[in-house]
Structures are given as C-alpha cells and as structure tokens.
C-alpha cells in the first residue's frame, strides 16, 4: 500500500528527493529529544500501539489460571503532522529554468513538526493522556536557584545528580536546559578562571543540550538509558501527498511517535 500517496501523485521523483532532503536536514538541526533518547523503530506506519511498562511495578500476575502483566498499559502511537503547499506556477518555473524549487514551505513545516515532537517528548499531552519527561507521575523535582549569579547552576545540577544516585539510578546523565538558562551560564567564574557552563558541562561529561521548547528557566537531568526511557517511532517523519487544489500541490509531513517513560525516578525536573 502506498501509505504516503507518492506513487499516484503527479510529483516527480526528483522533487520528492529534494523534499526528503530538506525535511531531514531541518529535523536533524531542530530535534533535541532524539539526540539523547534511545530510538525504538521505525516500526512502520501499520504499528498502531505499543506496550508501556512501569519498570517499578511490572510483574506477572496469575489468577484462576489466567496470567496478566501488572504495570503494563497499551498506548496508541499518536500521529503528528504539519501541512504545506507548493505552488504549481513555482514548480513549473523551476522545471522550465532548471533552477532548484523554492522549498521554504517545506522547511517551515519541518521545523514546526520537529518542535511539536519535542513538546510531546518533554511535556506530553495531558488532554490526550500522554506523559512527557517533565510531566510524568513520579518525576523528581528540585527548586531552581538563580543561575545568573554565583554557582547556583553548578549547585543545582550537582544536587540533581545526587538525587538520581541516591535513588539507585546510575549511568550516563544528560542535562537539557532552556535557552535562557543556557545564556545565564555564559559567565566567567573569576575565582576559578572557568566559564560556569564549562563547569556544569563537566558534571555530565559534555551531555548538555539546549532546547527551545522548554521555554524560560526550565531544565531537566535524566539518565536516558533504554531501561529508563526511550522514544518509539512508528512512521518516521516523511512527506505525503494530499491533493491538488487550485492547481497547487498540498502535502503533509507526518510521523507517529511516543516517548515511553519506564522509570520516572530516573528524571529530575529543575524549575521554579
């Protein structure tokens, strides 16, 4: 089955190649969750749901000869999408002159979809019943100090690491911060002769990521090993053909993806 409608579309193979290339380039630059989360998949567009296990309560339970798995629930892989239009006259001119097509609409849609995925990763979607790294029940929470002065950034991140180790969560730690906190750490610690951001980065062995979807003054530290959390991908980001309307070509960037939090205690939210 031609799930993306490409085979029956009037769009040339070369244009599809350019759209794919542009989409991947933007996604690679914008997406942050995929930089540190273990990726499970792509499993394919036909995979509708996956099991989400609570690592703390998962066990097999037998009653009257019937066995079930406690601490497991099935979650539907939500479909994220963003539509865009390429004008027929622009494509005709590109074909006639041999110049590359203007793919600004593709780039804009790809950025919007990438940000939508990251918002799902970090915040989930309460109305639809999806948990995010910052909103899942059981996530550790620490009150953030003022990172624009003193050693508060270093102290808060060190405290977050101590929180994880005290709960038996060991491994590689990743720190994700909002742009405002990233800028606040661009300060020289005169007594040490070091930038504050360099000190903080050393605490997590360089695994420090800036994400625009976190908004202002928000950070999280987590042990992003697959036994704690992963990102399930059904249909990876791809462009589909919708229809031709008023001679113009309508497309949809789509994906199915789900952040799967198995051990919430492996995450520390650092905020006000």
PDB file of C-alpha atoms in Angstrom:
ATOM      1  CA  UNK A   1       0.000   0.000   0.000  1.00  0.00           C
ATOM      2  CA  UNK A   2       1.277   3.467  -0.925  1.00  0.00           C
ATOM      3  CA  UNK A   3       0.697   4.955   2.538  1.00  0.00           C
ATOM      4  CA  UNK A   4       2.212   8.328   1.605  1.00  0.00           C
ATOM      5  CA  UNK A   5       0.395   8.591  -1.719  1.00  0.00           C
ATOM      6  CA  UNK A   6       3.596   9.201  -3.631  1.00  0.00           C
ATOM      7  CA  UNK A   7       3.216   6.617  -6.358  1.00  0.00           C
ATOM      8  CA  UNK A   8      -0.075   8.071  -7.573  1.00  0.00           C
ATOM      9  CA  UNK A   9       0.909  11.717  -7.165  1.00  0.00           C
ATOM     10  CA  UNK A  10       1.882  13.972 -10.092  1.00  0.00           C
ATOM     11  CA  UNK A  11       5.090  14.945  -8.273  1.00  0.00           C
ATOM     12  CA  UNK A  12       8.370  13.989  -9.943  1.00  0.00           C
ATOM     13  CA  UNK A  13      10.828  11.704  -8.164  1.00  0.00           C
ATOM     14  CA  UNK A  14      13.473  14.442  -8.110  1.00  0.00           C
ATOM     15  CA  UNK A  15      11.172  16.806  -6.237  1.00  0.00           C
ATOM     16  CA  UNK A  16      10.368  14.097  -3.709  1.00  0.00           C
ATOM     17  CA  UNK A  17      14.105  13.653  -3.204  1.00  0.00           C
ATOM     18  CA  UNK A  18      14.544  17.382  -2.569  1.00  0.00           C
ATOM     19  CA  UNK A  19      11.616  17.450  -0.131  1.00  0.00           C
ATOM     20  CA  UNK A  20      13.015  14.481   1.779  1.00  0.00           C
ATOM     21  CA  UNK A  21      16.472  16.015   1.923  1.00  0.00           C
ATOM     22  CA  UNK A  22      15.148  19.349   3.168  1.00  0.00           C
ATOM     23  CA  UNK A  23      12.964  17.667   5.795  1.00  0.00           C
ATOM     24  CA  UNK A  24      15.764  15.513   7.181  1.00  0.00           C
ATOM     25  CA  UNK A  25      18.120  18.488   7.342  1.00  0.00           C
ATOM     26  CA  UNK A  26      15.720  20.584   9.397  1.00  0.00           C
ATOM     27  CA  UNK A  27      14.758  17.694  11.672  1.00  0.00           C
ATOM     28  CA  UNK A  28      18.395  16.923  12.381  1.00  0.00           C
ATOM     29  CA  UNK A  29      19.082  20.544  13.365  1.00  0.00           C
ATOM     30  CA  UNK A  30      15.928  21.204  15.397  1.00  0.00           C
ATOM     31  CA  UNK A  31      15.040  17.962  17.195  1.00  0.00           C
ATOM     32  CA  UNK A  32      16.651  17.582  20.624  1.00  0.00           C
ATOM     33  CA  UNK A  33      14.881  14.591  22.186  1.00  0.00           C
ATOM     34  CA  UNK A  34      16.338  12.281  19.552  1.00  0.00           C
ATOM     35  CA  UNK A  35      19.859  13.406  20.437  1.00  0.00           C
ATOM     36  CA  UNK A  36      19.846  11.606  23.768  1.00  0.00           C
ATOM     37  CA  UNK A  37      16.881   9.208  23.845  1.00  0.00           C
ATOM     38  CA  UNK A  38      17.242   5.635  22.635  1.00  0.00           C
ATOM     39  CA  UNK A  39      15.198   5.238  19.459  1.00  0.00           C
ATOM     40  CA  UNK A  40      12.991   2.163  19.074  1.00  0.00           C
ATOM     41  CA  UNK A  41      11.988   1.810  15.439  1.00  0.00           C
ATOM     42  CA  UNK A  42      10.928   2.904  12.946  1.00  0.00           C
ATOM     43  CA  UNK A  43       8.374   0.122  13.381  1.00  0.00           C
ATOM     44  CA  UNK A  44       6.294   1.110  10.353  1.00  0.00           C
ATOM     45  CA  UNK A  45       3.108   3.064   9.735  1.00  0.00           C
ATOM     46  CA  UNK A  46       0.979  -0.013  10.455  1.00  0.00           C
ATOM     47  CA  UNK A  47       2.038  -0.206  14.120  1.00  0.00           C
ATOM     48  CA  UNK A  48      -0.797   1.475  15.990  1.00  0.00           C
ATOM     49  CA  UNK A  49       0.175   0.978  19.629  1.00  0.00           C
ATOM     50  CA  UNK A  50       2.971  -0.231  21.898  1.00  0.00           C
ATOM     51  CA  UNK A  51       3.291  -1.519  25.443  1.00  0.00           C
ATOM     52  CA  UNK A  52       4.458   0.974  28.058  1.00  0.00           C
ATOM     53  CA  UNK A  53       5.837  -0.736  31.143  1.00  0.00           C
ATOM     54  CA  UNK A  54       6.351   0.747  34.600  1.00  0.00           C
ATOM     55  CA  UNK A  55       9.736  -0.735  35.494  1.00  0.00           C
ATOM     56  CA  UNK A  56       8.998  -0.328  39.212  1.00  0.00           C
ATOM     57  CA  UNK A  57       5.746  -2.336  39.268  1.00  0.00           C
ATOM     58  CA  UNK A  58       5.998  -4.662  36.271  1.00  0.00           C
ATOM     59  CA  UNK A  59       5.287  -8.290  37.197  1.00  0.00           C
ATOM     60  CA  UNK A  60       3.296 -11.264  36.003  1.00  0.00           C
ATOM     61  CA  UNK A  61       0.095 -11.962  37.930  1.00  0.00           C
ATOM     62  CA  UNK A  62      -1.818 -15.242  37.763  1.00  0.00           C
ATOM     63  CA  UNK A  63      -5.427 -15.551  38.924  1.00  0.00           C
ATOM     64  CA  UNK A  64      -7.554 -18.642  38.283  1.00  0.00           C
ATOM     65  CA  UNK A  65      -5.134 -19.877  35.643  1.00  0.00           C
ATOM     66  CA  UNK A  66      -5.167 -16.529  33.794  1.00  0.00           C
ATOM     67  CA  UNK A  67      -1.880 -14.666  33.521  1.00  0.00           C
ATOM     68  CA  UNK A  68      -1.594 -10.909  33.002  1.00  0.00           C
ATOM     69  CA  UNK A  69       1.228  -8.390  33.256  1.00  0.00           C
ATOM     70  CA  UNK A  70       0.878  -5.854  36.038  1.00  0.00           C
ATOM     71  CA  UNK A  71       2.392  -2.438  35.429  1.00  0.00           C
ATOM     72  CA  UNK A  72       1.838  -2.550  31.656  1.00  0.00           C
ATOM     73  CA  UNK A  73      -0.502  -0.493  29.526  1.00  0.00           C
ATOM     74  CA  UNK A  74      -1.010  -0.189  25.803  1.00  0.00           C
ATOM     75  CA  UNK A  75      -0.628   3.305  24.383  1.00  0.00           C
ATOM     76  CA  UNK A  76      -1.566   4.412  20.901  1.00  0.00           C
ATOM     77  CA  UNK A  77       1.210   5.965  18.848  1.00  0.00           C
ATOM     78  CA  UNK A  78      -0.117   9.479  18.166  1.00  0.00           C
ATOM     79  CA  UNK A  79       0.224  10.865  14.647  1.00  0.00           C
ATOM     80  CA  UNK A  80       1.849  14.285  14.464  1.00  0.00           C
ATOM     81  CA  UNK A  81       1.538  16.297  11.262  1.00  0.00           C
ATOM     82  CA  UNK A  82       2.078  19.633   9.567  1.00  0.00           C
ATOM     83  CA  UNK A  83       0.725  20.595   6.143  1.00  0.00           C
ATOM     84  CA  UNK A  84       2.338  22.734   3.461  1.00  0.00           C
ATOM     85  CA  UNK A  85       1.635  23.839  -0.107  1.00  0.00           C
ATOM     86  CA  UNK A  86       3.885  24.127  -3.145  1.00  0.00           C
ATOM     87  CA  UNK A  87       2.504  26.402  -5.854  1.00  0.00           C
ATOM     88  CA  UNK A  88       2.092  24.919  -9.305  1.00  0.00           C
ATOM     89  CA  UNK A  89       3.451  28.023 -11.052  1.00  0.00           C
ATOM     90  CA  UNK A  90       6.613  27.950  -8.922  1.00  0.00           C
ATOM     91  CA  UNK A  91       7.215  24.290  -9.735  1.00  0.00           C
ATOM     92  CA  UNK A  92       6.574  24.910 -13.415  1.00  0.00           C
ATOM     93  CA  UNK A  93       9.082  27.756 -13.468  1.00  0.00           C
ATOM     94  CA  UNK A  94      11.662  25.610 -11.635  1.00  0.00           C
ATOM     95  CA  UNK A  95      11.218  22.836 -14.185  1.00  0.00           C
ATOM     96  CA  UNK A  96      11.439  25.220 -17.146  1.00  0.00           C
ATOM     97  CA  UNK A  97      14.521  27.113 -15.969  1.00  0.00           C
ATOM     98  CA  UNK A  98      16.292  24.178 -14.363  1.00  0.00           C
ATOM     99  CA  UNK A  99      16.677  26.054 -11.070  1.00  0.00           C
ATOM    100  CA  UNK A 100      16.021  24.384  -7.705  1.00  0.00           C
ATOM    101  CA  UNK A 101      12.469  24.667  -6.409  1.00  0.00           C
ATOM    102  CA  UNK A 102      11.830  27.073  -3.538  1.00  0.00           C
ATOM    103  CA  UNK A 103      11.254  24.736  -0.586  1.00  0.00           C
ATOM    104  CA  UNK A 104      10.728  27.394   2.085  1.00  0.00           C
ATOM    105  CA  UNK A 105       7.290  25.950   2.849  1.00  0.00           C
ATOM    106  CA  UNK A 106       8.842  22.524   3.409  1.00  0.00           C
ATOM    107  CA  UNK A 107      11.476  23.935   5.753  1.00  0.00           C
ATOM    108  CA  UNK A 108       8.878  25.856   7.764  1.00  0.00           C
ATOM    109  CA  UNK A 109       6.625  22.813   8.095  1.00  0.00           C
ATOM    110  CA  UNK A 110       9.544  20.564   9.064  1.00  0.00           C
ATOM    111  CA  UNK A 111      10.574  22.961  11.824  1.00  0.00           C
ATOM    112  CA  UNK A 112       7.019  23.163  13.176  1.00  0.00           C
ATOM    113  CA  UNK A 113       6.712  19.370  13.215  1.00  0.00           C
ATOM    114  CA  UNK A 114      10.096  18.923  14.903  1.00  0.00           C
ATOM    115  CA  UNK A 115       9.120  21.364  17.645  1.00  0.00           C
ATOM    116  CA  UNK A 116       5.784  19.576  18.048  1.00  0.00           C
ATOM    117  CA  UNK A 117       7.608  16.275  18.555  1.00  0.00           C
ATOM    118  CA  UNK A 118       9.912  17.788  21.158  1.00  0.00           C
ATOM    119  CA  UNK A 119       6.961  19.321  23.028  1.00  0.00           C
ATOM    120  CA  UNK A 120       5.400  15.862  23.177  1.00  0.00           C
ATOM    121  CA  UNK A 121       8.686  14.400  24.428  1.00  0.00           C
ATOM    122  CA  UNK A 122       9.145  16.922  27.236  1.00  0.00           C
ATOM    123  CA  UNK A 123       5.574  17.814  28.183  1.00  0.00           C
ATOM    124  CA  UNK A 124       3.405  15.022  26.800  1.00  0.00           C
ATOM    125  CA  UNK A 125      -0.228  15.969  26.203  1.00  0.00           C
ATOM    126  CA  UNK A 126      -2.422  15.942  29.299  1.00  0.00           C
ATOM    127  CA  UNK A 127      -5.754  16.075  27.453  1.00  0.00           C
ATOM    128  CA  UNK A 128      -4.845  13.042  25.357  1.00  0.00           C
ATOM    129  CA  UNK A 129      -3.320  11.128  28.265  1.00  0.00           C
ATOM    130  CA  UNK A 130       0.334  11.214  27.204  1.00  0.00           C
ATOM    131  CA  UNK A 131       3.147  11.774  29.711  1.00  0.00           C
ATOM    132  CA  UNK A 132       6.302  13.744  28.971  1.00  0.00           C
ATOM    133  CA  UNK A 133       9.710  13.772  30.607  1.00  0.00           C
ATOM    134  CA  UNK A 134       8.732  16.771  32.721  1.00  0.00           C
ATOM    135  CA  UNK A 135       5.140  15.789  33.454  1.00  0.00           C
ATOM    136  CA  UNK A 136       5.157  12.047  34.145  1.00  0.00           C
ATOM    137  CA  UNK A 137       3.999  10.994  37.641  1.00  0.00           C
ATOM    138  CA  UNK A 138       6.943  10.146  39.886  1.00  0.00           C
ATOM    139  CA  UNK A 139       9.459  12.518  38.278  1.00  0.00           C
ATOM    140  CA  UNK A 140      11.816  14.035  40.877  1.00  0.00           C
ATOM    141  CA  UNK A 141      11.545  17.811  41.316  1.00  0.00           C
ATOM    142  CA  UNK A 142      14.121  20.287  42.548  1.00  0.00           C
ATOM    143  CA  UNK A 143      13.630  24.017  43.100  1.00  0.00           C
ATOM    144  CA  UNK A 144      15.914  26.005  40.833  1.00  0.00           C
ATOM    145  CA  UNK A 145      18.148  28.782  42.124  1.00  0.00           C
ATOM    146  CA  UNK A 146      19.111  31.896  40.186  1.00  0.00           C
ATOM    147  CA  UNK A 147      21.532  30.625  37.542  1.00  0.00           C
ATOM    148  CA  UNK A 148      22.571  34.147  36.568  1.00  0.00           C
ATOM    149  CA  UNK A 149      24.582  34.620  39.770  1.00  0.00           C
ATOM    150  CA  UNK A 150      27.114  32.697  41.838  1.00  0.00           C
ATOM    151  CA  UNK A 151      27.455  28.942  41.466  1.00  0.00           C
ATOM    152  CA  UNK A 152      23.743  28.168  41.528  1.00  0.00           C
ATOM    153  CA  UNK A 153      23.742  26.362  38.194  1.00  0.00           C
ATOM    154  CA  UNK A 154      26.574  24.074  39.262  1.00  0.00           C
ATOM    155  CA  UNK A 155      24.988  23.527  42.678  1.00  0.00           C
ATOM    156  CA  UNK A 156      21.554  22.678  41.258  1.00  0.00           C
ATOM    157  CA  UNK A 157      22.882  20.217  38.686  1.00  0.00           C
ATOM    158  CA  UNK A 158      25.105  18.566  41.293  1.00  0.00           C
ATOM    159  CA  UNK A 159      22.063  18.228  43.569  1.00  0.00           C
ATOM    160  CA  UNK A 160      20.081  16.662  40.720  1.00  0.00           C
ATOM    161  CA  UNK A 161      22.859  14.117  40.143  1.00  0.00           C
ATOM    162  CA  UNK A 162      22.892  13.347  43.852  1.00  0.00           C
ATOM    163  CA  UNK A 163      19.120  12.817  43.726  1.00  0.00           C
ATOM    164  CA  UNK A 164      19.483  10.184  40.996  1.00  0.00           C
ATOM    165  CA  UNK A 165      22.393   8.369  42.634  1.00  0.00           C
ATOM    166  CA  UNK A 166      20.585   8.308  45.984  1.00  0.00           C
ATOM    167  CA  UNK A 167      17.707   6.501  44.268  1.00  0.00           C
ATOM    168  CA  UNK A 168      19.975   3.945  42.637  1.00  0.00           C
ATOM    169  CA  UNK A 169      19.870   5.484  39.156  1.00  0.00           C
ATOM    170  CA  UNK A 170      23.357   5.179  37.691  1.00  0.00           C
ATOM    171  CA  UNK A 171      24.754   5.672  34.212  1.00  0.00           C
ATOM    172  CA  UNK A 172      25.268   8.496  31.755  1.00  0.00           C
ATOM    173  CA  UNK A 173      23.397  11.649  32.742  1.00  0.00           C
ATOM    174  CA  UNK A 174      22.089  14.222  30.260  1.00  0.00           C
ATOM    175  CA  UNK A 175      21.209  17.827  31.091  1.00  0.00           C
ATOM    176  CA  UNK A 176      18.647  19.666  28.956  1.00  0.00           C
ATOM    177  CA  UNK A 177      18.150  23.394  29.534  1.00  0.00           C
ATOM    178  CA  UNK A 178      16.035  26.217  28.170  1.00  0.00           C
ATOM    179  CA  UNK A 179      17.780  28.876  26.047  1.00  0.00           C
ATOM    180  CA  UNK A 180      17.566  31.417  28.869  1.00  0.00           C
ATOM    181  CA  UNK A 181      19.409  29.139  31.299  1.00  0.00           C
ATOM    182  CA  UNK A 182      21.970  28.307  28.626  1.00  0.00           C
ATOM    183  CA  UNK A 183      22.735  32.011  28.251  1.00  0.00           C
ATOM    184  CA  UNK A 184      22.829  32.559  32.011  1.00  0.00           C
ATOM    185  CA  UNK A 185      25.655  30.049  32.285  1.00  0.00           C
ATOM    186  CA  UNK A 186      27.834  32.023  29.860  1.00  0.00           C
ATOM    187  CA  UNK A 187      29.620  33.664  32.778  1.00  0.00           C
ATOM    188  CA  UNK A 188      33.228  33.585  33.905  1.00  0.00           C
ATOM    189  CA  UNK A 189      33.816  32.375  37.442  1.00  0.00           C
ATOM    190  CA  UNK A 190      36.631  34.729  38.346  1.00  0.00           C
ATOM    191  CA  UNK A 191      37.959  32.692  41.257  1.00  0.00           C
ATOM    192  CA  UNK A 192      38.229  29.544  39.138  1.00  0.00           C
ATOM    193  CA  UNK A 193      39.045  31.082  35.780  1.00  0.00           C
ATOM    194  CA  UNK A 194      36.321  28.943  34.174  1.00  0.00           C
ATOM    195  CA  UNK A 195      33.038  29.593  32.449  1.00  0.00           C
ATOM    196  CA  UNK A 196      30.077  28.392  34.515  1.00  0.00           C
ATOM    197  CA  UNK A 197      28.764  26.447  31.525  1.00  0.00           C
ATOM    198  CA  UNK A 198      32.064  24.551  31.277  1.00  0.00           C
ATOM    199  CA  UNK A 199      31.862  23.546  34.940  1.00  0.00           C
ATOM    200  CA  UNK A 200      28.289  22.339  34.536  1.00  0.00           C
ATOM    201  CA  UNK A 201      29.110  20.520  31.309  1.00  0.00           C
ATOM    202  CA  UNK A 202      31.888  18.592  33.041  1.00  0.00           C
ATOM    203  CA  UNK A 203      29.352  17.255  35.558  1.00  0.00           C
ATOM    204  CA  UNK A 204      27.516  15.479  32.726  1.00  0.00           C
ATOM    205  CA  UNK A 205      30.575  14.658  30.613  1.00  0.00           C
ATOM    206  CA  UNK A 206      29.551  17.152  27.951  1.00  0.00           C
ATOM    207  CA  UNK A 207      25.987  15.868  27.523  1.00  0.00           C
ATOM    208  CA  UNK A 208      24.404  19.326  27.766  1.00  0.00           C
ATOM    209  CA  UNK A 209      21.617  20.188  25.310  1.00  0.00           C
ATOM    210  CA  UNK A 210      19.695  23.408  24.718  1.00  0.00           C
ATOM    211  CA  UNK A 211      16.039  23.018  23.735  1.00  0.00           C
ATOM    212  CA  UNK A 212      13.806  25.928  22.686  1.00  0.00           C
ATOM    213  CA  UNK A 213      10.596  24.136  23.672  1.00  0.00           C
ATOM    214  CA  UNK A 214      11.493  24.265  27.362  1.00  0.00           C
ATOM    215  CA  UNK A 215      10.590  27.926  27.477  1.00  0.00           C
ATOM    216  CA  UNK A 216      12.102  30.060  30.219  1.00  0.00           C
ATOM    217  CA  UNK A 217      14.068  28.963  33.284  1.00  0.00           C
ATOM    218  CA  UNK A 218      13.475  25.229  32.968  1.00  0.00           C
ATOM    219  CA  UNK A 219      15.875  22.300  32.967  1.00  0.00           C
ATOM    220  CA  UNK A 220      15.909  18.573  33.468  1.00  0.00           C
ATOM    221  CA  UNK A 221      18.538  15.986  34.232  1.00  0.00           C
ATOM    222  CA  UNK A 222      17.953  12.363  33.351  1.00  0.00           C
ATOM    223  CA  UNK A 223      19.613   9.014  32.897  1.00  0.00           C
ATOM    224  CA  UNK A 224      18.406   8.356  29.351  1.00  0.00           C
ATOM    225  CA  UNK A 225      19.303   4.689  29.129  1.00  0.00           C
ATOM    226  CA  UNK A 226      16.721   2.496  27.368  1.00  0.00           C
ATOM    227  CA  UNK A 227      15.708   0.694  30.549  1.00  0.00           C
ATOM    228  CA  UNK A 228      14.541   4.075  31.874  1.00  0.00           C
ATOM    229  CA  UNK A 229      13.092   5.853  28.843  1.00  0.00           C
ATOM    230  CA  UNK A 230      13.051   5.599  25.069  1.00  0.00           C
ATOM    231  CA  UNK A 231      11.360   7.119  22.037  1.00  0.00           C
ATOM    232  CA  UNK A 232       9.187   4.786  19.978  1.00  0.00           C
ATOM    233  CA  UNK A 233       8.904   5.667  16.289  1.00  0.00           C
ATOM    234  CA  UNK A 234       6.261   4.064  14.103  1.00  0.00           C
ATOM    235  CA  UNK A 235       6.271   6.047  10.873  1.00  0.00           C
ATOM    236  CA  UNK A 236       9.327   8.287  10.823  1.00  0.00           C
ATOM    237  CA  UNK A 237       8.984  11.872   9.580  1.00  0.00           C
ATOM    238  CA  UNK A 238       8.029  11.779   5.911  1.00  0.00           C
ATOM    239  CA  UNK A 239       6.118  13.848   3.358  1.00  0.00           C
ATOM    240  CA  UNK A 240       2.839  12.556   1.956  1.00  0.00           C
ATOM    241  CA  UNK A 241       0.818  13.860  -0.984  1.00  0.00           C
ATOM    242  CA  UNK A 242      -2.663  15.082  -0.085  1.00  0.00           C
ATOM    243  CA  UNK A 243      -4.249  16.593  -3.160  1.00  0.00           C
ATOM    244  CA  UNK A 244      -4.082  19.155  -5.932  1.00  0.00           C
ATOM    245  CA  UNK A 245      -6.232  22.168  -5.192  1.00  0.00           C
ATOM    246  CA  UNK A 246      -6.499  25.258  -7.391  1.00  0.00           C
ATOM    247  CA  UNK A 247      -3.688  23.644  -9.389  1.00  0.00           C
ATOM    248  CA  UNK A 248      -1.390  23.850  -6.361  1.00  0.00           C
ATOM    249  CA  UNK A 249       0.029  20.796  -4.595  1.00  0.00           C
ATOM    250  CA  UNK A 250      -0.840  20.089  -0.950  1.00  0.00           C
ATOM    251  CA  UNK A 251       1.467  17.918   1.157  1.00  0.00           C
ATOM    252  CA  UNK A 252       1.548  16.653   4.723  1.00  0.00           C
ATOM    253  CA  UNK A 253       4.609  15.976   6.853  1.00  0.00           C
ATOM    254  CA  UNK A 254       3.632  13.196   9.217  1.00  0.00           C
ATOM    255  CA  UNK A 255       5.051  10.827  11.810  1.00  0.00           C
ATOM    256  CA  UNK A 256       3.886   8.548  14.620  1.00  0.00           C
ATOM    257  CA  UNK A 257       5.969   8.789  17.762  1.00  0.00           C
ATOM    258  CA  UNK A 258       5.687   8.209  21.511  1.00  0.00           C
ATOM    259  CA  UNK A 259       8.019   8.975  24.445  1.00  0.00           C
ATOM    260  CA  UNK A 260       7.957   5.862  26.622  1.00  0.00           C
ATOM    261  CA  UNK A 261       8.819   6.543  30.261  1.00  0.00           C
ATOM    262  CA  UNK A 262       9.541   3.297  32.087  1.00  0.00           C
ATOM    263  CA  UNK A 263      11.234   4.657  35.205  1.00  0.00           C
ATOM    264  CA  UNK A 264      10.164   8.180  36.176  1.00  0.00           C
ATOM    265  CA  UNK A 265      12.597   8.301  39.075  1.00  0.00           C
ATOM    266  CA  UNK A 266      15.413   8.463  36.509  1.00  0.00           C
ATOM    267  CA  UNK A 267      14.348  12.052  35.709  1.00  0.00           C
ATOM    268  CA  UNK A 268      14.838  15.244  37.704  1.00  0.00           C
ATOM    269  CA  UNK A 269      12.897  18.382  36.769  1.00  0.00           C
ATOM    270  CA  UNK A 270      14.711  21.566  37.814  1.00  0.00           C
ATOM    271  CA  UNK A 271      12.378  24.531  37.824  1.00  0.00           C
ATOM    272  CA  UNK A 272      10.805  27.204  39.979  1.00  0.00           C
TER     273      UNK A 272
END
